PDB file of C-alpha atoms in Angstrom:
ATOM      1  CA  SER A   1      -8.043  35.468  13.748  1.00 90.00           C
ATOM      2  CA  GLU A   2      -5.395  33.634  15.913  1.00 87.00           C
ATOM      3  CA  LYS A   3      -5.197  34.433  19.754  1.00 85.00           C
ATOM      4  CA  SER A   4      -1.335  35.007  19.741  1.00 85.00           C
ATOM      5  CA  THR A   5      -0.614  36.244  16.075  1.00 90.00           C
ATOM      6  CA  ASN A   6      -1.511  38.973  13.760  1.00 94.00           C
ATOM      7  CA  LYS A   7      -3.094  36.722  11.141  1.00 95.00           C
ATOM      8  CA  ILE A   8      -6.670  36.810   9.814  1.00 96.00           C
ATOM      9  CA  TYR A   9      -7.998  33.673   8.073  1.00 95.00           C
ATOM     10  CA  VAL A  10     -11.072  33.794   5.813  1.00 95.00           C
ATOM     11  CA  PHE A  11     -13.092  30.628   5.507  1.00 93.00           C
ATOM     12  CA  ASP A  12     -16.061  29.542   3.378  1.00 91.00           C
ATOM     13  CA  GLY A  13     -18.676  28.454   5.947  1.00 86.00           C
ATOM     14  CA  THR A  14     -20.342  26.076   3.438  1.00 87.00           C
ATOM     15  CA  GLN A  15     -17.119  23.981   3.120  1.00 85.00           C
ATOM     16  CA  SER A  16     -15.829  21.421   5.405  1.00 84.00           C
ATOM     17  CA  SER A  17     -12.270  21.262   4.061  1.00 83.00           C
ATOM     18  CA  GLY A  18     -10.808  23.493   6.737  1.00 85.00           C
ATOM     19  CA  THR A  19      -8.586  25.431   4.125  1.00 91.00           C
ATOM     20  CA  PRO A  20      -8.816  29.143   4.271  1.00 93.00           C
ATOM     21  CA  LEU A  21      -9.869  31.105   1.133  1.00 94.00           C
ATOM     22  CA  HIS A  22      -7.482  33.878   2.149  1.00 94.00           C
ATOM     23  CA  THR A  23      -5.113  34.789   4.785  1.00 95.00           C
ATOM     24  CA  PHE A  24      -4.059  38.275   5.870  1.00 96.00           C
ATOM     25  CA  GLU A  25      -0.482  37.934   7.169  1.00 94.00           C
ATOM     26  CA  THR A  26       0.626  41.568   7.086  1.00 94.00           C
ATOM     27  CA  LEU A  27      -2.588  43.455   7.372  1.00 95.00           C
ATOM     28  CA  HIS A  28      -2.003  43.998  11.190  1.00 96.00           C
ATOM     29  CA  GLN A  29       1.083  44.050  13.086  1.00 95.00           C
ATOM     30  CA  SER A  30      -0.397  43.178  16.596  1.00 96.00           C
ATOM     31  CA  VAL A  31      -2.692  40.627  17.786  1.00 96.00           C
ATOM     32  CA  VAL A  32      -6.192  41.073  16.211  1.00 96.00           C
ATOM     33  CA  VAL A  33      -8.952  41.529  18.773  1.00 95.00           C
ATOM     34  CA  THR A  34     -12.104  42.386  17.026  1.00 95.00           C
ATOM     35  CA  ILE A  35     -13.528  41.548  13.355  1.00 97.00           C
ATOM     36  CA  VAL A  36     -16.966  42.864  12.390  1.00 97.00           C
ATOM     37  CA  TYR A  37     -18.654  42.777   8.945  1.00 97.00           C
ATOM     38  CA  ASN A  38     -20.757  45.517   7.600  1.00 98.00           C
ATOM     39  CA  PRO A  39     -23.357  43.781   5.311  1.00 96.00           C
ATOM     40  CA  VAL A  40     -24.578  47.014   3.767  1.00 97.00           C
ATOM     41  CA  TYR A  41     -21.374  47.960   2.260  1.00 97.00           C
ATOM     42  CA  GLU A  42     -19.805  44.469   2.075  1.00 97.00           C
ATOM     43  CA  VAL A  43     -16.850  45.614   4.078  1.00 98.00           C
ATOM     44  CA  ALA A  44     -15.109  43.879   7.149  1.00 98.00           C
ATOM     45  CA  VAL A  45     -13.328  45.979   9.836  1.00 98.00           C
ATOM     46  CA  SER A  46     -10.808  44.490  12.182  1.00 98.00           C
ATOM     47  CA  VAL A  47      -8.942  46.086  15.097  1.00 97.00           C
ATOM     48  CA  ASP A  48      -5.717  44.994  16.854  1.00 97.00           C
ATOM     49  CA  LYS A  49      -4.280  45.549  20.302  1.00 96.00           C
ATOM     50  CA  ALA A  50      -2.411  48.556  19.061  1.00 96.00           C
ATOM     51  CA  GLY A  51      -5.527  50.324  18.232  1.00 97.00           C
ATOM     52  CA  ILE A  52      -5.168  50.119  14.436  1.00 97.00           C
ATOM     53  CA  ILE A  53      -8.248  49.849  12.438  1.00 98.00           C
ATOM     54  CA  GLU A  54      -8.329  48.298   8.942  1.00 97.00           C
ATOM     55  CA  TYR A  55     -11.103  48.164   6.269  1.00 98.00           C
ATOM     56  CA  TRP A  56     -11.134  45.179   3.809  1.00 97.00           C
ATOM     57  CA  THR A  57     -13.350  43.131   1.593  1.00 97.00           C
ATOM     58  CA  GLY A  58     -14.133  39.527   0.985  1.00 94.00           C
ATOM     59  CA  PRO A  59     -13.737  37.156  -1.977  1.00 94.00           C
ATOM     60  CA  LYS A  60     -16.381  39.112  -3.903  1.00 93.00           C
ATOM     61  CA  HIS A  61     -14.050  41.958  -4.179  1.00 94.00           C
ATOM     62  CA  GLU A  62     -10.779  39.785  -4.111  1.00 94.00           C
ATOM     63  CA  PHE A  63      -9.867  40.901  -0.559  1.00 96.00           C
ATOM     64  CA  GLN A  64      -8.985  44.387  -1.587  1.00 96.00           C
ATOM     65  CA  TYR A  65      -9.368  47.678   0.061  1.00 96.00           C
ATOM     66  CA  PRO A  66     -13.019  48.822  -0.387  1.00 96.00           C
ATOM     67  CA  LYS A  67     -13.691  51.108  -3.214  1.00 95.00           C
ATOM     68  CA  ASN A  68     -16.927  52.449  -1.783  1.00 95.00           C
ATOM     69  CA  VAL A  69     -15.439  54.277   1.295  1.00 96.00           C
ATOM     70  CA  LYS A  70     -14.779  58.001   1.042  1.00 96.00           C
ATOM     71  CA  PHE A  71     -11.006  58.103   1.955  1.00 95.00           C
ATOM     72  CA  GLN A  72      -7.817  56.595   0.668  1.00 92.00           C
ATOM     73  CA  SER A  73      -5.649  57.208   3.625  1.00 94.00           C
ATOM     74  CA  LYS A  74      -6.520  56.865   7.377  1.00 94.00           C
ATOM     75  CA  LEU A  75      -4.711  60.258   7.843  1.00 95.00           C
ATOM     76  CA  GLU A  76      -7.749  61.745   6.315  1.00 95.00           C
ATOM     77  CA  THR A  77     -10.003  60.154   9.180  1.00 97.00           C
ATOM     78  CA  ASP A  78     -10.204  60.014  12.940  1.00 97.00           C
ATOM     79  CA  LEU A  79      -9.582  56.240  12.976  1.00 97.00           C
ATOM     80  CA  PHE A  80      -6.107  56.847  14.728  1.00 97.00           C
ATOM     81  CA  ASP A  81      -7.997  58.107  17.780  1.00 97.00           C
ATOM     82  CA  PHE A  82      -7.469  54.831  19.533  1.00 97.00           C
ATOM     83  CA  VAL A  83      -3.734  55.030  18.917  1.00 97.00           C
ATOM     84  CA  LYS A  84      -3.675  58.479  20.210  1.00 96.00           C
ATOM     85  CA  ASN A  85      -5.303  57.535  23.330  1.00 96.00           C
ATOM     86  CA  LYS A  86      -3.251  54.315  23.815  1.00 96.00           C
ATOM     87  CA  THR A  87      -6.359  52.002  23.802  1.00 97.00           C
ATOM     88  CA  TYR A  88      -8.205  49.716  21.582  1.00 97.00           C
ATOM     89  CA  PRO A  89     -11.965  48.732  21.255  1.00 97.00           C
ATOM     90  CA  THR A  90     -13.443  45.438  22.734  1.00 96.00           C
ATOM     91  CA  ALA A  91     -16.381  45.707  20.387  1.00 97.00           C
ATOM     92  CA  LEU A  92     -17.652  47.289  17.180  1.00 98.00           C
ATOM     93  CA  ALA A  93     -21.264  47.647  15.917  1.00 98.00           C
ATOM     94  CA  PHE A  94     -22.882  48.950  12.929  1.00 98.00           C
ATOM     95  CA  SER A  95     -26.043  50.698  12.405  1.00 97.00           C
ATOM     96  CA  PRO A  96     -28.818  48.926  10.430  1.00 96.00           C
ATOM     97  CA  ASP A  97     -28.165  51.202   7.459  1.00 96.00           C
ATOM     98  CA  GLY A  98     -24.364  50.631   7.724  1.00 97.00           C
ATOM     99  CA  LYS A  99     -23.702  54.366   7.962  1.00 97.00           C
ATOM    100  CA  LYS A 100     -22.636  54.474  11.597  1.00 98.00           C
ATOM    101  CA  MET A 101     -19.966  52.493  13.339  1.00 98.00           C
ATOM    102  CA  ALA A 102     -19.889  52.543  17.169  1.00 98.00           C
ATOM    103  CA  SER A 103     -17.181  51.209  19.505  1.00 98.00           C
ATOM    104  CA  ILE A 104     -16.604  50.655  23.143  1.00 98.00           C
ATOM    105  CA  SER A 105     -12.946  50.645  24.328  1.00 97.00           C
ATOM    106  CA  LEU A 106     -10.827  49.976  27.288  1.00 96.00           C
ATOM    107  CA  ASP A 107     -10.615  53.919  28.089  1.00 96.00           C
ATOM    108  CA  ARG A 108     -14.276  53.585  28.816  1.00 96.00           C
ATOM    109  CA  LYS A 109     -15.317  55.783  25.893  1.00 97.00           C
ATOM    110  CA  VAL A 110     -18.006  55.014  23.433  1.00 98.00           C
ATOM    111  CA  ARG A 111     -17.113  56.403  20.137  1.00 98.00           C
ATOM    112  CA  VAL A 112     -19.509  56.660  17.142  1.00 98.00           C
ATOM    113  CA  PHE A 113     -17.895  57.095  13.595  1.00 98.00           C
ATOM    114  CA  HIS A 114     -19.374  57.826  10.144  1.00 98.00           C
ATOM    115  CA  PHE A 115     -18.331  54.498   8.496  1.00 98.00           C
ATOM    116  CA  LEU A 116     -17.751  55.951   5.009  1.00 97.00           C
ATOM    117  CA  THR A 117     -15.566  58.855   5.871  1.00 97.00           C
ATOM    118  CA  GLY A 118     -14.083  57.505   9.111  1.00 97.00           C
ATOM    119  CA  LYS A 119     -14.829  60.799  10.968  1.00 98.00           C
ATOM    120  CA  LEU A 120     -15.897  60.854  14.547  1.00 98.00           C
ATOM    121  CA  HIS A 121     -19.598  61.701  15.051  1.00 96.00           C
ATOM    122  CA  LYS A 122     -19.749  61.561  18.792  1.00 96.00           C
ATOM    123  CA  VAL A 123     -17.604  60.610  21.825  1.00 97.00           C
ATOM    124  CA  LEU A 124     -19.437  59.449  25.108  1.00 97.00           C
ATOM    125  CA  ASP A 125     -17.265  59.557  28.241  1.00 96.00           C
ATOM    126  CA  GLU A 126     -17.849  56.794  30.676  1.00 96.00           C
ATOM    127  CA  SER A 127     -14.791  56.948  32.695  1.00 95.00           C
ATOM    128  CA  LEU A 128     -14.809  56.429  36.365  1.00 95.00           C
ATOM    129  CA  GLN A 129     -13.677  59.955  36.974  1.00 95.00           C
ATOM    130  CA  ARG A 130     -16.761  61.298  35.179  1.00 95.00           C
ATOM    131  CA  TYR A 131     -19.104  59.171  37.446  1.00 95.00           C
ATOM    132  CA  GLN A 132     -17.102  60.383  40.558  1.00 95.00           C
ATOM    133  CA  ASP A 133     -17.727  63.878  39.474  1.00 94.00           C
ATOM    134  CA  LEU A 134     -21.478  63.215  38.862  1.00 92.00           C
ATOM    135  CA  GLN A 135     -21.804  61.494  42.323  1.00 93.00           C
ATOM    136  CA  HIS A 136     -20.389  64.778  43.900  1.00 93.00           C
ATOM    137  CA  GLN A 137     -22.625  67.029  41.923  1.00 92.00           C
ATOM    138  CA  ALA A 138     -25.860  64.905  42.427  1.00 87.00           C
ATOM    139  CA  HIS A 139     -26.012  61.659  44.212  1.00 86.00           C
ATOM    140  CA  GLN A 140     -26.645  59.021  41.619  1.00 87.00           C
ATOM    141  CA  LEU A 141     -26.465  56.157  44.297  1.00 92.00           C
ATOM    142  CA  PRO A 142     -26.088  56.018  48.154  1.00 92.00           C
ATOM    143  CA  ASN A 143     -22.365  56.477  49.001  1.00 93.00           C
ATOM    144  CA  MET A 144     -21.772  53.011  50.285  1.00 94.00           C
ATOM    145  CA  GLU A 145     -23.327  51.517  47.198  1.00 95.00           C
ATOM    146  CA  PHE A 146     -21.358  53.878  44.947  1.00 95.00           C
ATOM    147  CA  GLY A 147     -18.230  52.869  46.693  1.00 95.00           C
ATOM    148  CA  ARG A 148     -19.061  49.135  46.119  1.00 96.00           C
ATOM    149  CA  ARG A 149     -19.632  49.698  42.576  1.00 96.00           C
ATOM    150  CA  MET A 150     -16.395  51.507  42.055  1.00 96.00           C
ATOM    151  CA  ALA A 151     -14.507  48.821  43.694  1.00 96.00           C
ATOM    152  CA  THR A 152     -16.126  46.235  41.229  1.00 96.00           C
ATOM    153  CA  GLU A 153     -15.137  48.443  38.428  1.00 96.00           C
ATOM    154  CA  ARG A 154     -11.490  48.454  39.336  1.00 96.00           C
ATOM    155  CA  GLU A 155     -11.649  44.741  39.841  1.00 96.00           C
ATOM    156  CA  LEU A 156     -13.262  44.456  36.401  1.00 96.00           C
ATOM    157  CA  GLU A 157     -10.427  46.353  34.803  1.00 95.00           C
ATOM    158  CA  LYS A 158      -7.834  43.862  35.905  1.00 95.00           C
ATOM    159  CA  SER A 159      -9.798  40.742  34.684  1.00 95.00           C
ATOM    160  CA  GLU A 160     -10.347  39.210  31.125  1.00 94.00           C
ATOM    161  CA  SER A 161     -13.993  39.869  31.661  1.00 95.00           C
ATOM    162  CA  VAL A 162     -13.659  43.608  30.575  1.00 95.00           C
ATOM    163  CA  ASN A 163     -13.192  42.242  26.935  1.00 95.00           C
ATOM    164  CA  PHE A 164     -16.743  41.032  26.976  1.00 96.00           C
ATOM    165  CA  CYS A 165     -18.190  44.612  27.085  1.00 96.00           C
ATOM    166  CA  ASN A 166     -19.938  45.466  23.821  1.00 97.00           C
ATOM    167  CA  VAL A 167     -22.073  48.197  22.277  1.00 98.00           C
ATOM    168  CA  LEU A 168     -25.235  47.773  20.034  1.00 97.00           C
ATOM    169  CA  PHE A 169     -27.701  49.788  17.866  1.00 97.00           C
ATOM    170  CA  ASP A 170     -31.333  49.204  17.999  1.00 95.00           C
ATOM    171  CA  ALA A 171     -33.469  48.457  14.844  1.00 93.00           C
ATOM    172  CA  SER A 172     -33.876  52.145  14.150  1.00 93.00           C
ATOM    173  CA  GLY A 173     -30.286  53.077  14.315  1.00 95.00           C
ATOM    174  CA  HIS A 174     -31.092  56.091  16.540  1.00 96.00           C
ATOM    175  CA  PHE A 175     -30.472  54.314  19.950  1.00 97.00           C
ATOM    176  CA  LEU A 176     -27.118  53.145  21.240  1.00 97.00           C
ATOM    177  CA  CYS A 177     -27.011  50.621  24.110  1.00 98.00           C
ATOM    178  CA  TYR A 178     -24.012  49.738  26.211  1.00 98.00           C
ATOM    179  CA  ALA A 179     -23.244  48.653  29.897  1.00 97.00           C
ATOM    180  CA  THR A 180     -21.893  51.048  32.430  1.00 96.00           C
ATOM    181  CA  MET A 181     -21.319  50.700  36.222  1.00 95.00           C
ATOM    182  CA  LEU A 182     -24.812  52.227  36.892  1.00 95.00           C
ATOM    183  CA  GLY A 183     -26.639  49.765  34.496  1.00 96.00           C
ATOM    184  CA  VAL A 184     -27.402  49.527  30.849  1.00 97.00           C
ATOM    185  CA  LYS A 185     -27.524  52.936  29.227  1.00 97.00           C
ATOM    186  CA  MET A 186     -29.744  53.666  26.186  1.00 97.00           C
ATOM    187  CA  VAL A 187     -28.607  56.891  24.446  1.00 97.00           C
ATOM    188  CA  ASN A 188     -30.664  58.659  21.738  1.00 97.00           C
ATOM    189  CA  LEU A 189     -27.943  59.776  19.255  1.00 96.00           C
ATOM    190  CA  VAL A 190     -30.220  62.261  17.611  1.00 94.00           C
ATOM    191  CA  THR A 191     -31.024  64.278  20.862  1.00 93.00           C
ATOM    192  CA  ASN A 192     -27.946  63.304  22.671  1.00 92.00           C
ATOM    193  CA  ARG A 193     -29.887  62.165  25.703  1.00 95.00           C
ATOM    194  CA  CYS A 194     -29.953  59.134  27.877  1.00 95.00           C
ATOM    195  CA  VAL A 195     -33.505  57.854  27.506  1.00 95.00           C
ATOM    196  CA  ALA A 196     -33.243  54.853  29.860  1.00 94.00           C
ATOM    197  CA  MET A 197     -31.198  53.152  32.281  1.00 95.00           C
ATOM    198  CA  LEU A 198     -31.875  49.523  32.839  1.00 94.00           C
ATOM    199  CA  ALA A 199     -30.578  47.380  35.762  1.00 93.00           C
ATOM    200  CA  LYS A 200     -29.532  50.328  37.895  1.00 94.00           C
ATOM    201  CA  PRO A 201     -31.184  48.964  41.203  1.00 92.00           C
ATOM    202  CA  GLU A 202     -30.137  45.384  40.540  1.00 92.00           C
ATOM    203  CA  ASN A 203     -27.145  43.730  42.146  1.00 92.00           C
ATOM    204  CA  LEU A 204     -25.147  42.988  38.987  1.00 94.00           C
ATOM    205  CA  ARG A 205     -22.571  44.656  36.613  1.00 96.00           C
ATOM    206  CA  PRO A 206     -23.842  44.020  33.033  1.00 97.00           C
ATOM    207  CA  LEU A 207     -21.219  43.247  30.452  1.00 97.00           C
ATOM    208  CA  HIS A 208     -22.410  41.731  27.026  1.00 97.00           C
ATOM    209  CA  LEU A 209     -25.629  42.906  25.563  1.00 97.00           C
ATOM    210  CA  ALA A 210     -28.036  41.395  22.914  1.00 97.00           C
ATOM    211  CA  LEU A 211     -31.333  43.196  21.814  1.00 95.00           C
ATOM    212  CA  PHE A 212     -34.378  41.396  20.430  1.00 93.00           C
ATOM    213  CA  GLN A 213     -37.075  43.654  18.868  1.00 88.00           C
ATOM    214  CA  GLY A 214     -39.095  41.184  16.875  1.00 76.00           C
ATOM    215  CA  ARG A 215     -42.198  39.162  17.726  1.00 64.00           C
ATOM    216  CA  THR A 216     -41.694  36.124  20.141  1.00 59.00           C
ATOM    217  CA  ASN A 217     -44.551  34.157  18.365  1.00 56.00           C
ATOM    218  CA  GLN A 218     -45.718  34.843  14.958  1.00 55.00           C
ATOM    219  CA  SER A 219     -49.371  34.288  14.398  1.00 53.00           C
ATOM    220  CA  LYS A 220     -50.490  32.048  11.619  1.00 51.00           C
ATOM    221  CA  VAL A 221     -53.457  34.237  10.767  1.00 50.00           C
ATOM    222  CA  ALA A 222     -53.601  37.954  10.370  1.00 50.00           C
ATOM    223  CA  THR A 223     -54.512  39.946  13.421  1.00 53.00           C
ATOM    224  CA  THR A 224     -57.754  42.017  13.261  1.00 56.00           C
ATOM    225  CA  LEU A 225     -58.631  45.217  15.075  1.00 53.00           C
ATOM    226  CA  GLU A 226     -60.815  43.202  17.538  1.00 58.00           C
ATOM    227  CA  MET A 227     -57.780  40.999  18.243  1.00 52.00           C
ATOM    228  CA  GLU A 228     -55.322  43.937  18.790  1.00 52.00           C
ATOM    229  CA  GLY A 229     -57.847  45.500  21.281  1.00 54.00           C
ATOM    230  CA  SER A 230     -58.550  42.295  22.999  1.00 54.00           C
ATOM    231  CA  GLU A 231     -57.250  41.362  26.390  1.00 56.00           C
ATOM    232  CA  ASN A 232     -57.125  37.736  25.670  1.00 58.00           C
ATOM    233  CA  PRO A 233     -53.978  36.348  27.347  1.00 57.00           C
ATOM    234  CA  SER A 234     -53.378  33.984  24.428  1.00 56.00           C
ATOM    235  CA  LEU A 235     -53.112  36.872  21.927  1.00 54.00           C
ATOM    236  CA  MET A 236     -50.899  38.977  24.396  1.00 51.00           C
ATOM    237  CA  ILE A 237     -47.766  36.720  23.443  1.00 52.00           C
ATOM    238  CA  VAL A 238     -48.162  37.670  19.672  1.00 53.00           C
ATOM    239  CA  LYS A 239     -47.393  41.342  20.324  1.00 59.00           C
ATOM    240  CA  THR A 240     -44.061  42.915  19.924  1.00 68.00           C
ATOM    241  CA  ASP A 241     -42.118  42.666  23.073  1.00 76.00           C
ATOM    242  CA  PRO A 242     -38.494  44.173  22.822  1.00 88.00           C
ATOM    243  CA  THR A 243     -36.259  42.372  25.162  1.00 92.00           C
ATOM    244  CA  LEU A 244     -32.617  43.044  26.246  1.00 95.00           C
ATOM    245  CA  PHE A 245     -30.340  40.115  27.146  1.00 96.00           C
ATOM    246  CA  CYS A 246     -27.235  40.631  29.052  1.00 96.00           C
ATOM    247  CA  THR A 247     -24.497  38.730  30.883  1.00 96.00           C
ATOM    248  CA  ALA A 248     -23.077  40.039  34.058  1.00 96.00           C
ATOM    249  CA  TYR A 249     -19.608  40.111  35.837  1.00 96.00           C
ATOM    250  CA  ARG A 250     -18.985  37.021  37.967  1.00 92.00           C
ATOM    251  CA  LYS A 251     -22.521  35.633  37.255  1.00 91.00           C
ATOM    252  CA  ASN A 252     -23.273  32.295  35.763  1.00 87.00           C
ATOM    253  CA  ARG A 253     -26.542  33.300  34.005  1.00 88.00           C
ATOM    254  CA  PHE A 254     -27.962  35.877  31.743  1.00 91.00           C
ATOM    255  CA  TYR A 255     -30.625  38.338  32.491  1.00 93.00           C
ATOM    256  CA  MET A 256     -33.638  39.583  30.352  1.00 92.00           C
ATOM    257  CA  PHE A 257     -35.170  43.075  30.614  1.00 92.00           C
ATOM    258  CA  SER A 258     -38.655  43.628  29.059  1.00 88.00           C
ATOM    259  CA  ARG A 259     -41.415  46.169  29.263  1.00 82.00           C
ATOM    260  CA  ARG A 260     -43.607  43.768  30.934  1.00 75.00           C
ATOM    261  CA  SER A 261     -43.649  41.588  34.094  1.00 71.00           C
ATOM    262  CA  PRO A 262     -43.551  37.805  33.773  1.00 64.00           C
ATOM    263  CA  ASP A 263     -46.886  37.839  35.447  1.00 66.00           C
ATOM    264  CA  ASP A 264     -48.497  39.928  32.800  1.00 65.00           C
ATOM    265  CA  VAL A 265     -48.888  36.991  30.477  1.00 61.00           C
ATOM    266  CA  LYS A 266     -50.558  33.858  31.540  1.00 61.00           C
ATOM    267  CA  SER A 267     -49.784  31.154  29.082  1.00 61.00           C
ATOM    268  CA  PRO A 268     -48.322  27.697  29.002  1.00 61.00           C
ATOM    269  CA  ASP A 269     -45.515  29.028  26.782  1.00 61.00           C
ATOM    270  CA  ALA A 270     -44.670  31.660  29.352  1.00 61.00           C
ATOM    271  CA  ASP A 271     -43.603  29.356  32.078  1.00 63.00           C
ATOM    272  CA  ARG A 272     -39.973  28.589  32.903  1.00 62.00           C
ATOM    273  CA  ASP A 273     -38.773  25.103  32.131  1.00 59.00           C
ATOM    274  CA  ILE A 274     -35.338  25.566  33.521  1.00 61.00           C
ATOM    275  CA  PHE A 275     -34.720  26.675  37.070  1.00 61.00           C
ATOM    276  CA  ASN A 276     -31.876  28.222  38.822  1.00 63.00           C
ATOM    277  CA  GLU A 277     -28.458  26.512  38.373  1.00 67.00           C
ATOM    278  CA  LYS A 278     -26.514  24.788  41.097  1.00 72.00           C
ATOM    279  CA  PRO A 279     -24.313  27.109  43.163  1.00 70.00           C
ATOM    280  CA  SER A 280     -20.604  27.123  42.314  1.00 71.00           C
ATOM    281  CA  LYS A 281     -17.931  26.054  44.686  1.00 73.00           C
ATOM    282  CA  GLU A 282     -17.053  29.586  45.210  1.00 68.00           C
ATOM    283  CA  ASP A 283     -20.665  30.600  45.984  1.00 68.00           C
ATOM    284  CA  ILE A 284     -20.766  27.699  48.477  1.00 70.00           C
ATOM    285  CA  ILE A 285     -17.491  28.722  50.217  1.00 71.00           C
ATOM    286  CA  SER A 286     -18.410  32.489  50.300  1.00 62.00           C
ATOM    287  CA  ALA A 287     -21.860  31.615  51.762  1.00 62.00           C
ATOM    288  CA  THR A 288     -20.467  29.194  54.416  1.00 62.00           C
ATOM    289  CA  GLU A 289     -17.813  31.790  55.332  1.00 55.00           C
ATOM    290  CA  GLY A 290     -20.438  34.394  55.957  1.00 52.00           C
ATOM    291  CA  GLN A 291     -22.496  32.082  58.138  1.00 53.00           C
ATOM    292  CA  GLY A 292     -19.456  31.206  60.181  1.00 51.00           C
ATOM    293  CA  MET A 293     -18.574  34.832  60.815  1.00 49.00           C
ATOM    294  CA  ILE A 294     -22.095  35.632  61.783  1.00 49.00           C
ATOM    295  CA  HIS A 295     -22.248  32.713  64.179  1.00 50.00           C
ATOM    296  CA  TYR A 296     -18.816  33.624  65.691  1.00 49.00           C
ATOM    297  CA  LEU A 297     -19.984  37.193  66.329  1.00 48.00           C
ATOM    298  CA  LEU A 298     -23.121  36.017  67.935  1.00 48.00           C
ATOM    299  CA  GLN A 299     -20.999  33.796  70.323  1.00 51.00           C
ATOM    300  CA  ARG A 300     -18.864  36.817  71.175  1.00 50.00           C
ATOM    301  CA  THR A 301     -21.856  39.065  71.979  1.00 48.00           C
ATOM    302  CA  ARG A 302     -23.418  36.600  74.389  1.00 50.00           C
TER     303      ARG A 302
END
């Protein structure tokens, strides 16, 4: 889609001609912000800044409205929920079976829809007001740290970085992952419980997430029971190690969260080959300003 118009262009990725296969010129009336494809049902979903959601198909079905969904009009669904709340999602995600569609929006609510019916399955409230209420009921963080994070959240809302927030399913489709002011939350959609909170003690505000649940190194030979039970460091890297990757607000790097420590595996492949990047001009200025302030205070106290 174009940044400043409501048009959607469909291209053939195998061709280099640059000519679109199809152009949706009137599907949306506002600027399109998100387009996601559901490979299970071969349906694309697009959302514009007005909160309007549209279902459509590709060249296989002649870019028509999909016939495999269970509604003919969006009035039969809950897809107008974004319009009612005057918001729009910054990201959409589909479960591996394609039956659930999750969204995270600017009103800080995570919505889970039944894809085929468009009906709401669950709404998770992650608003700042809710976190303030939780802080009063049971301290989630020390008051000073909570105040600092609230200030960061208000700053984030005013920046373009808020559009980087996303939501994703795990391989089972039962767990939903998304970033909050307290860290990366993992919610079990079956039990409706938060089963993990990653990065809570870290000094960062996670934004965009990606989840890897495969094997980092595939063994060329079949593993035996003896190999599975072995403590050989060379075999440890073959085992499944789910890893969550995330970017963070005002950080020039990405972060990885795993079930193991980097020191758990001793292998040439486990060493880092790229070290920390050079500090930006803003980092240098803020660091020197802080040192100057400390030096000035020391002079005054003498």
